[in-house]
Coordinates of C-alpha atoms and ligand atoms in Angstrom, one line a residue:
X586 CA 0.0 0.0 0.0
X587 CA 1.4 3.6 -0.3
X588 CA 0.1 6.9 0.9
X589 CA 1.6 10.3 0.5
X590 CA 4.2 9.8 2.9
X591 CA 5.0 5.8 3.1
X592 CA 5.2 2.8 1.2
X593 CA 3.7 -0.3 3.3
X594 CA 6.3 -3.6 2.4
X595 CA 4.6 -7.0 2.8
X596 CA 6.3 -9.1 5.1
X597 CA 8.2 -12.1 3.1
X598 CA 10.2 -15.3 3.5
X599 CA 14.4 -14.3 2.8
X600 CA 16.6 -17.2 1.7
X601 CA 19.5 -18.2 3.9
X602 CA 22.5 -18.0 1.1
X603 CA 25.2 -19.6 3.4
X604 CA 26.0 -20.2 6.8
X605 CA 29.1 -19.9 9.0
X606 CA 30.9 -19.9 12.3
X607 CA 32.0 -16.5 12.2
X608 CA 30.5 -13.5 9.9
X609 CA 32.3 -10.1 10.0
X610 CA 30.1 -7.5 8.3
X611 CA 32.3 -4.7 6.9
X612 CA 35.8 -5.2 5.0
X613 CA 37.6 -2.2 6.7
X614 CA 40.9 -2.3 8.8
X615 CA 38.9 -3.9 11.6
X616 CA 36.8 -6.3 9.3
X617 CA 39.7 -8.0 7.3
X618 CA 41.6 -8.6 10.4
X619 CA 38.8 -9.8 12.5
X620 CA 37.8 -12.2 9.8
X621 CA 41.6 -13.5 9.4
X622 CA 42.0 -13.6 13.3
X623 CA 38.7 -15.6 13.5
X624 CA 39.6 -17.7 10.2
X625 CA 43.4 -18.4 11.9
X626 CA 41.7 -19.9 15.5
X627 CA 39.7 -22.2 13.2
X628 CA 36.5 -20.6 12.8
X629 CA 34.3 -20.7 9.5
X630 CA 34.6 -17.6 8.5
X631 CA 32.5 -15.2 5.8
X632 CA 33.8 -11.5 5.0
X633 CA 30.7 -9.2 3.8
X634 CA 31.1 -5.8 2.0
X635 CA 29.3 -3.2 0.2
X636 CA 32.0 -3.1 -2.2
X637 CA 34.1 -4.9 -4.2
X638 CA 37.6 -4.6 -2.2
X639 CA 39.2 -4.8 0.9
X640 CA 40.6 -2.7 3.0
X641 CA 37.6 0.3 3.5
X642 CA 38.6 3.8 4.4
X643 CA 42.7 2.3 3.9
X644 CA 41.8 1.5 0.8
X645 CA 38.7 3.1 -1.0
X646 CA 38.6 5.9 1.4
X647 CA 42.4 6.8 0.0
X648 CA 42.9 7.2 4.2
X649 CA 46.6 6.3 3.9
X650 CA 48.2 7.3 6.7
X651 CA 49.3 4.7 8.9
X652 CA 51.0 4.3 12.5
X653 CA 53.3 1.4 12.7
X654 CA 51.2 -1.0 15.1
X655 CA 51.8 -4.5 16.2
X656 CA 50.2 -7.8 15.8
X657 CA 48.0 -8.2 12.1
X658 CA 49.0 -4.9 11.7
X659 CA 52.8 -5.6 11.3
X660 CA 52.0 -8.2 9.0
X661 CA 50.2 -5.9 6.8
X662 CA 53.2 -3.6 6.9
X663 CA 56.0 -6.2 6.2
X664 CA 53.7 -7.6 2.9
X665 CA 53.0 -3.8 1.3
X666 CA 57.2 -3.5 2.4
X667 CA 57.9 -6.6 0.2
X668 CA 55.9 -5.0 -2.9
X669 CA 57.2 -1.3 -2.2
X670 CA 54.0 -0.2 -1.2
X671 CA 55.2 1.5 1.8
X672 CA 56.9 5.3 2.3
X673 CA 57.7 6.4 5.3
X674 CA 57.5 9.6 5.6
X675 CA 60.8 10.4 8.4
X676 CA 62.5 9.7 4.8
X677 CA 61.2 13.1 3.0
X678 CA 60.9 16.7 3.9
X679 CA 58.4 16.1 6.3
X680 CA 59.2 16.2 9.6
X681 CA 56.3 17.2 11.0
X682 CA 54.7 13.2 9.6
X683 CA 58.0 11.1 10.3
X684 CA 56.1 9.0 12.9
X685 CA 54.0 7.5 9.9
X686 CA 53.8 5.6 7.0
X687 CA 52.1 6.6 3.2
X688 CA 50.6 3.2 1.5
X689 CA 49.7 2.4 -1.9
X690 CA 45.7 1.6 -1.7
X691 CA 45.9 -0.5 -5.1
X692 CA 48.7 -2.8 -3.5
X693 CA 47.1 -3.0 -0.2
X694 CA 43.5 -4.1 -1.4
X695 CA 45.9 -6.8 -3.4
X696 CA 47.5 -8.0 0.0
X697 CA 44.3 -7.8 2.0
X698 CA 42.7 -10.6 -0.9
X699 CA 45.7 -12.3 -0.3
X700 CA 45.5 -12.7 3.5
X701 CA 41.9 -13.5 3.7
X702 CA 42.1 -15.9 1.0
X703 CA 45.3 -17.8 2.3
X704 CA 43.7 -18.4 5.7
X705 CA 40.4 -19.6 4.1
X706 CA 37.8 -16.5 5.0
X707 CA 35.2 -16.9 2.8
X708 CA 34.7 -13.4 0.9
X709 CA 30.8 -11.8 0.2
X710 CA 31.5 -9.0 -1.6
X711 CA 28.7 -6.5 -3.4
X712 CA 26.9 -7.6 -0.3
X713 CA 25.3 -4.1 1.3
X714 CA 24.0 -5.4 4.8
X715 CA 20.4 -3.6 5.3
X716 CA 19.1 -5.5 8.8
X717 CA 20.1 -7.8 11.3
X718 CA 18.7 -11.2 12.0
X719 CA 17.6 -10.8 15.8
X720 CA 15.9 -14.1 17.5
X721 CA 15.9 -14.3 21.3
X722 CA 18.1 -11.4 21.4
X723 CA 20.3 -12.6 19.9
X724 CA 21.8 -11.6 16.7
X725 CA 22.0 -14.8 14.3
X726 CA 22.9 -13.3 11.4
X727 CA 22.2 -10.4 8.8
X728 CA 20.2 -9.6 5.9
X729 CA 21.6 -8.5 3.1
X730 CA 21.2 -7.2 -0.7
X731 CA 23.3 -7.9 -3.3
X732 CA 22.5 -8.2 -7.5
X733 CA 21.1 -11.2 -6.6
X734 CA 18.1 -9.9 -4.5
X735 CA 17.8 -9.8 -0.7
X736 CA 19.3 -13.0 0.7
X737 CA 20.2 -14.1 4.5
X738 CA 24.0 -15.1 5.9
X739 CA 23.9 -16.9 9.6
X740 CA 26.2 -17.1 11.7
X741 CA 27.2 -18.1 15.5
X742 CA 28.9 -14.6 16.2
X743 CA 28.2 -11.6 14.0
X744 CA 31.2 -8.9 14.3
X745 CA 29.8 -5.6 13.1
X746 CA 32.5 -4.1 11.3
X747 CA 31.0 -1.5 9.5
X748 CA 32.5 1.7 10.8
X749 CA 28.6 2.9 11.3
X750 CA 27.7 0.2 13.7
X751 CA 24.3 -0.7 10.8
X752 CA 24.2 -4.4 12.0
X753 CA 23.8 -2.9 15.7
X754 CA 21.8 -0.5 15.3
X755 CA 19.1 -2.5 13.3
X756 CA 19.5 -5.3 16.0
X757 CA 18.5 -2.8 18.6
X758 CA 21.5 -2.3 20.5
X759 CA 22.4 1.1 22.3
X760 CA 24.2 3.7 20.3
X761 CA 25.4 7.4 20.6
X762 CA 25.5 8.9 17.1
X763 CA 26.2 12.5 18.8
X764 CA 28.9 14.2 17.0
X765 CA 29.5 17.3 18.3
X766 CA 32.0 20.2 16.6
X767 CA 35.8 20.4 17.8
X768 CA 36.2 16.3 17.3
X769 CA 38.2 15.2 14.7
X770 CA 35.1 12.7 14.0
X771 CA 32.9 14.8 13.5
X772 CA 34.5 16.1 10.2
X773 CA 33.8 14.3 6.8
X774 CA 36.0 14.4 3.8
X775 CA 36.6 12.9 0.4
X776 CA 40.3 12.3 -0.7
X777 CA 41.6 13.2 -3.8
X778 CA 45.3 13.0 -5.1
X779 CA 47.3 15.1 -7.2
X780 CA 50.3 13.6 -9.5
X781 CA 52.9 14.4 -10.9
X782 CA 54.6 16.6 -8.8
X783 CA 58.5 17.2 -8.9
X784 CA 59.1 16.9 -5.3
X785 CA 62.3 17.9 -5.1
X786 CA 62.1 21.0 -6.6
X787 CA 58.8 21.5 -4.1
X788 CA 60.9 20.3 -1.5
X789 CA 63.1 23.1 -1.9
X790 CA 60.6 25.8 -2.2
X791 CA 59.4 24.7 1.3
X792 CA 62.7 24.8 2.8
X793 CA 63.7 28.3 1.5
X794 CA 60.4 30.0 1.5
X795 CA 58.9 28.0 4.0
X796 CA 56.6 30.9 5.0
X797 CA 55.2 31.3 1.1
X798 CA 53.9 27.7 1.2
X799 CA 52.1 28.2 4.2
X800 CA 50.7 31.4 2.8
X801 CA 49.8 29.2 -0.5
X802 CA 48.7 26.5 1.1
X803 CA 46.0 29.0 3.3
X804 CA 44.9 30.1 0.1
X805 CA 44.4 27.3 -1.4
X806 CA 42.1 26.3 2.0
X807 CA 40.1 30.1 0.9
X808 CA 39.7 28.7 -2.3
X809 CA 37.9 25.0 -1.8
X810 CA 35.8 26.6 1.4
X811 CA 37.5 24.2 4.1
X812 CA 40.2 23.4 5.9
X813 CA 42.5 20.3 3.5
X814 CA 46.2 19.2 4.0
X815 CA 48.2 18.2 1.0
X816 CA 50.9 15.9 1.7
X817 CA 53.2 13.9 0.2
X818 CA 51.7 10.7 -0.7
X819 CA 53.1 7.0 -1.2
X820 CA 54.7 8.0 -4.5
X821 CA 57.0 11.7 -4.0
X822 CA 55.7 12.6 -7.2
X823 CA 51.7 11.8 -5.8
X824 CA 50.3 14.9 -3.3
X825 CA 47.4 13.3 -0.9
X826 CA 44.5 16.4 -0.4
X827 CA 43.3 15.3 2.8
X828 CA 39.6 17.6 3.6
X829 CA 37.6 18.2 6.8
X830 CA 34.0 19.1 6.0
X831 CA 32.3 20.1 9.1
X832 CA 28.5 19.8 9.8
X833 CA 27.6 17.0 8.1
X834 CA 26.2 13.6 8.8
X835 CA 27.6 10.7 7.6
X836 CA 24.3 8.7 8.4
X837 CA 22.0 11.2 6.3
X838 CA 22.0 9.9 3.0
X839 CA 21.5 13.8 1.8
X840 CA 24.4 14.9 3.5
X841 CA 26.7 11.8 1.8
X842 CA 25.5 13.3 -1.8
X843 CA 26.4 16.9 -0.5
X844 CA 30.3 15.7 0.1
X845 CA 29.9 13.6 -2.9
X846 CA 29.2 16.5 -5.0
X847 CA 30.6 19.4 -3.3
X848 CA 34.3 18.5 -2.3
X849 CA 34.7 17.6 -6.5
X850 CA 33.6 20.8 -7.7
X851 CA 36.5 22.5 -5.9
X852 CA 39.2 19.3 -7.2
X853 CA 39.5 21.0 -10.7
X854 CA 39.8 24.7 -9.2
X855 CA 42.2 23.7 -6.3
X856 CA 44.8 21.4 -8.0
X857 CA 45.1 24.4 -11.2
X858 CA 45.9 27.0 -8.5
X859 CA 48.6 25.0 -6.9
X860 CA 50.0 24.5 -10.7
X861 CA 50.2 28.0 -11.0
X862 CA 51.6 28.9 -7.9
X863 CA 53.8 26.2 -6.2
X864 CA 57.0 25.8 -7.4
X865 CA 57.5 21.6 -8.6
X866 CA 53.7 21.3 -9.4
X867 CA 53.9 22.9 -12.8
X868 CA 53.1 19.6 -14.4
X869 CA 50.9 18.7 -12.2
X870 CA 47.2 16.5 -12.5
X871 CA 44.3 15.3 -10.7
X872 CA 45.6 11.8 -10.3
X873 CA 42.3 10.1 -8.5
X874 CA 40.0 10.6 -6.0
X875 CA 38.4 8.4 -3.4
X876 CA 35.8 5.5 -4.4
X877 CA 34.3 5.6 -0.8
X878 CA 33.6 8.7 1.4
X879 CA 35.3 9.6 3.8
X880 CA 33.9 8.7 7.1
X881 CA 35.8 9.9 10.6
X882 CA 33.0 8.9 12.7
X883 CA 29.7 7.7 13.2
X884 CA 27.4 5.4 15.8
X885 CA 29.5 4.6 18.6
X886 CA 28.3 1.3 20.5
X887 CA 26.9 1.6 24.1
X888 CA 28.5 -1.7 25.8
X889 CA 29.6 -3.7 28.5
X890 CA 32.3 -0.6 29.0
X891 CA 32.3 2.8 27.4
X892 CA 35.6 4.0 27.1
X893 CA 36.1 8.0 28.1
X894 CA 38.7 10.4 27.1
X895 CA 39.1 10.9 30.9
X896 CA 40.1 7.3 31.1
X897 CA 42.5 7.1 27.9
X898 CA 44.3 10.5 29.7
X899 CA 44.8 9.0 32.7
X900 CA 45.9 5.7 31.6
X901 CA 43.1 3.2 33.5
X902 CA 44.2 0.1 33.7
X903 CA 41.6 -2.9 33.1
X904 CA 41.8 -6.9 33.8
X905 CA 40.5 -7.5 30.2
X906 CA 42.5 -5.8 28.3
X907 CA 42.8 -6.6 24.9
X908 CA 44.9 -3.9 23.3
X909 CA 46.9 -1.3 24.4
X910 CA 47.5 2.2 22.0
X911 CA 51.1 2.5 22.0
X912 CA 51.9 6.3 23.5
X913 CA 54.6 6.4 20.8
X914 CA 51.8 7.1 17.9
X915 CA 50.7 10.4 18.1
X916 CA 48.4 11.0 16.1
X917 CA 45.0 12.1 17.4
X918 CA 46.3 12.2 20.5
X919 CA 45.6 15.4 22.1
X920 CA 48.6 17.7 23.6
X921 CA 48.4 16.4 26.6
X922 CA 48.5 12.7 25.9
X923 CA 49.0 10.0 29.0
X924 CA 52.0 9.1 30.4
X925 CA 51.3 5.3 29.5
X926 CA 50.3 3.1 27.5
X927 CA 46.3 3.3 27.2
X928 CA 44.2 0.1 27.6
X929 CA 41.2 -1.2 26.2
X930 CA 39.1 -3.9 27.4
X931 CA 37.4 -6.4 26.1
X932 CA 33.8 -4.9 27.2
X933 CA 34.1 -2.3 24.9
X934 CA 33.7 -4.6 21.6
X935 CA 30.7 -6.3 23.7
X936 CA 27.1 -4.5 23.5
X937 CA 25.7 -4.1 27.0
X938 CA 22.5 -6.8 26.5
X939 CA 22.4 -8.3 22.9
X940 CA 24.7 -11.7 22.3
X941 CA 25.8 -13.2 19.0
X942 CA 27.2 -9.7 18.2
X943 CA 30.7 -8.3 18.9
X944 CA 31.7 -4.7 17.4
X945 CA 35.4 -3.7 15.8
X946 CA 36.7 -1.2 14.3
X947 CA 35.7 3.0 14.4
X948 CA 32.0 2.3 16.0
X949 CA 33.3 0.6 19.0
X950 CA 32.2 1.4 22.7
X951 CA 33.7 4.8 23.8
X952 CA 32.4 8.1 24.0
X953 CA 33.5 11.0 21.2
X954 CA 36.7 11.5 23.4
X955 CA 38.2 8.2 23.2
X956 CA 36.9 7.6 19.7
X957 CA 38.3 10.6 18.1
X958 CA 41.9 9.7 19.9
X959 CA 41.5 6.2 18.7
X960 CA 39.7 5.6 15.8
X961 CA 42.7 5.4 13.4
X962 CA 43.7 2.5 11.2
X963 CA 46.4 0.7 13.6
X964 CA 43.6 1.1 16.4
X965 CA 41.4 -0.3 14.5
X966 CA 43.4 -3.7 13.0
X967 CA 43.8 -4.1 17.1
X968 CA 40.4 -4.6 17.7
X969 CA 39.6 -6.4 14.8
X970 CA 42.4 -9.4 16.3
X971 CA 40.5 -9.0 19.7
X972 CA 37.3 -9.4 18.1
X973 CA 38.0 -12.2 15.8
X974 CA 40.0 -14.2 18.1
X975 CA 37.0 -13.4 20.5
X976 CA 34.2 -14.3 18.1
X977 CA 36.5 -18.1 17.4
X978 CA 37.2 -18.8 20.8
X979 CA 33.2 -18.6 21.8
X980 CA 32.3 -20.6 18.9
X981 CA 35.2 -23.0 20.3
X982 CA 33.8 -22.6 23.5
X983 CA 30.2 -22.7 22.9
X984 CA 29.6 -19.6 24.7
X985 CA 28.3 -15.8 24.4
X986 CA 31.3 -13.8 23.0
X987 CA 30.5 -12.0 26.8
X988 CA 31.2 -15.4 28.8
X989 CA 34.6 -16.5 26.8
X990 CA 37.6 -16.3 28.8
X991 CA 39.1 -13.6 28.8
X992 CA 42.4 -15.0 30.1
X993 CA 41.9 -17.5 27.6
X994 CA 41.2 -14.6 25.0
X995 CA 44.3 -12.7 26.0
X996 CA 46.9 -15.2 26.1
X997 CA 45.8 -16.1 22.1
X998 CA 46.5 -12.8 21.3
X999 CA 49.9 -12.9 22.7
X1000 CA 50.6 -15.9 21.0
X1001 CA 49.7 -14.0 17.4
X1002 CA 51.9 -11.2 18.4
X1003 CA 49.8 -8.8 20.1
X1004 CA 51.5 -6.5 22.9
X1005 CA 49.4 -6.5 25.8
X1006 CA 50.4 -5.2 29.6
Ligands
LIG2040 C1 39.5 11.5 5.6 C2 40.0 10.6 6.7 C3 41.3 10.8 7.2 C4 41.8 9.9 8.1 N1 43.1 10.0 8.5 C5 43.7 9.0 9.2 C6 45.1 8.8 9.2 O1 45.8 9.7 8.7 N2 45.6 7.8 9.9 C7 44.8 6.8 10.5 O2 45.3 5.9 11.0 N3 43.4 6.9 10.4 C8 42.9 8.0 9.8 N4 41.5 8.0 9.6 C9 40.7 7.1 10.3 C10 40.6 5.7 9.7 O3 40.3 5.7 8.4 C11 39.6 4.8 10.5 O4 39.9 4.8 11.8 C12 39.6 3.3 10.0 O5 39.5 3.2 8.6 C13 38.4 2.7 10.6 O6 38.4 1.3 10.2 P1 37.0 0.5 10.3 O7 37.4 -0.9 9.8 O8 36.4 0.6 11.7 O9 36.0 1.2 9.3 P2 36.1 1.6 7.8 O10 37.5 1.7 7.3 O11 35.1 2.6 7.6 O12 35.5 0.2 7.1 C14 34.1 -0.1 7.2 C15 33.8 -1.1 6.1 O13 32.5 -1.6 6.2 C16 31.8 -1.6 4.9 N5 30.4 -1.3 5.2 C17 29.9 -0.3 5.8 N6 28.5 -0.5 5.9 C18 28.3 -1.7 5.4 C19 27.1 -2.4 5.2 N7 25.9 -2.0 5.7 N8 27.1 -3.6 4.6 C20 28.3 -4.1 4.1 N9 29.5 -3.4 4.3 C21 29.5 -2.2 4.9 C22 32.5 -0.4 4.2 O14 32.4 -0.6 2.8 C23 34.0 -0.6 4.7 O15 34.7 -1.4 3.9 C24 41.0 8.9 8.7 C25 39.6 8.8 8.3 C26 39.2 9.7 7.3 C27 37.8 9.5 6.8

């Protein structure tokens, strides 16, 4: 039936396409290595996505910054190292980024098929999750729509992966989607890259007129209507226009078309201006631009623990810790950063009432503090190990991902390399 203002859908039967052990919706930092995590404790494992790679915001998202990190992450670093598909940046002119890392998306969504496929994950791609399959309150697997219709995947622990927390949020669980201005994550942003630069030459304009590139750079911000930061990319000769769009929602499908649309009007403008001004980008061309928005945050999961920014400055030490953030990345950390090692426990990745359902990744439980210090890509990868080795061990176990052990939980993630306290 429709009326002016709805469209009444009958209810209907959904096939079941597959089942597993394990299914990770979302094929982000925290997706792939939740799935390979789960996949290497022997758990059945299926990898869903919207799209048709790996690697989310790393990859589509042309978010290509990266921290050094331990564990899966290391492993991801010492594969893009073997195909040059790493530049560290303490190697250039650019002090200022020397703790981190530029990667090459195309190589990386390369090694992240490679990972999965070597340790068995079962890969769903062109899959768009739309609704959780809740029975008993427990989640038992998702719907999902794909060319071929709407179908069903099951599973014995769902991990939502999907940055925006969809497959918890449809199950019912409790969410904060508040994102309020002055947080990183609050900012949206579509990528683009410009090639062809000769970076020595720019190099040297920087160092002698260094003053004249900031006034250049400020003008190119004037010209494209918010803030961006051009840097260096993975290739010298490849500049990476990083944007922060304030006031929009990332959940609003009117606000995604507004980024969409908006931030590539200004590409053509922006990129000729620096031709004609900057010294070493007189050859210069719009190389690419991002096949997925740029999301910095979104829902953010109300579990078993919601970790604060008070907590993260102070350091807090928990018995279930599953990852700690290193104190030697800095970025997003704010000036005055904690003396130690931050933890995060277990409970965070745990919503506070529905089972069959762990979270990973940039929706995980914590409130806009915490998240905007830790919702970058090595963070991520982190929970994604917890979660997956989680997800195995209470298939394993025949348990609630909330009842596993968490000893149990934390001495497997030693074993794979993880540093814990
Ligand atoms: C512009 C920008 C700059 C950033 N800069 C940095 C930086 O310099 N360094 C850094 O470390 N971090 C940076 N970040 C943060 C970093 O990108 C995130 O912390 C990280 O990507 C989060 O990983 P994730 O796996 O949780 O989510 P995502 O990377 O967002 O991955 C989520 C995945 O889920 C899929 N998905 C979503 N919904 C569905 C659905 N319903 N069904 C099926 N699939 C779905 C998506 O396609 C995607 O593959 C930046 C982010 C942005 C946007």
């Amino acid at each position: 039936m429709v009326t002016a203002k709805t469209v009444h859908e009958s209810p209907r039967e959904t096939n079941i396409l597959t089942e597993a052990d394990v299914v990770v919706v979302g094929a982000g930092p925290a997706g792939v290595t939740a799935a390979i995590a789960a996949a290497r404790e022997g758990a059945d494992t299926i990898l869903m996505d919207r799209y048709g790679h790996l690697g989310g915001m790393a990859t589509g998202g042309l978010v290509l910054m990266f921290n050094p990190s331990a564990g899966q992450g290391q492993e991801w670093m010492d594969r893009l190292n073997k195909v040059n598909g790493v530049h560290d940046l303490s190697r250039t002119s650019e002090p200022e980024w020397g703790h981190t890392r530029m990667v090459d998306p195309e190589l990386l969504k390369c090694i992240l098929n490679d990972m999965t496929l070597e340790t068995g994950v079962r890969l769903l791609l062109h899959s768009w999750s739309s609704a959780a399959v809740v029975d008993n309150n427990t989640v038992k697997g998702v719907i999902f729509e794909s060319k071929s219709g709407r179908q069903a995947v099951m599973g014995k622990v769902i991990i939502d992966a999907t940055g925006d927390g969809d497959v918890y949020a449809s199950a019912g669980a409790e969410f904060d989607a508040s994102l309020d201005k002055g947080y990183r994550t609050s900012e949206m942003a579509m990528v683009f890259r410009i090639g062809g630069i000769n970076f020595d030459k720019f190099a040297e304009f920087r160092k002698v007129q260094p003053q004249e590139w900031v006034k250049l750079r400020e003008e190119g911000f004037e010209l494209a209507g918010f803030h961006i930061a051009p840097i260096p990319g993975q290739r010298q000769d490849v500049f990476w226009v990083n944007n922060f769009i304030r006031g929009k929602n990332c959940l609003k499908v009117e606000d995604l078309n507004w980024v969409e649309v908006n931030v590539r009007k200004i590409m053509i403008p922006l990129y000729s201006f620096y031709k004609k001004v900057v010294p070493g980008f007189e050859n210069s061309y719009l190389y690419d631009s991002a096949s997925q928005i740029g999301t910095r945050g979104s829902r953010r999961l109300i579990g078993a623990h919601v970790l604060t920014g008070e907590e993260a400055k102070t350091g807090k030490k928990f018995d279930d810790t599953v990852l700690i953030f290193p104190r030697g990345v800095p970025l997003s950390w704010p000036a005055d950063r904690p003396p130690e090692n931050v933890e995060m426990p277990y409970r965070c990745l745990v919503p506070v009432k529905l089972d069959g359902l762990l979270a990973a990744g940039r929706c995980f439980s914590s409130d806009q503090a915490a998240n905007s210090m830790f919702n970058v890509i090595s963070h991520c990868i982190q929970m994604g190990q917890a979660a997956g080795t989680a997800a195995a061990l209470a298939v394993q176990s025949k348990v609630q991902p909330r009842e596993i052990d968490i000893k149990g939980l934390q001495k497997r993630l030693i074993a794979q390399g993880v540093e814990l306290p």
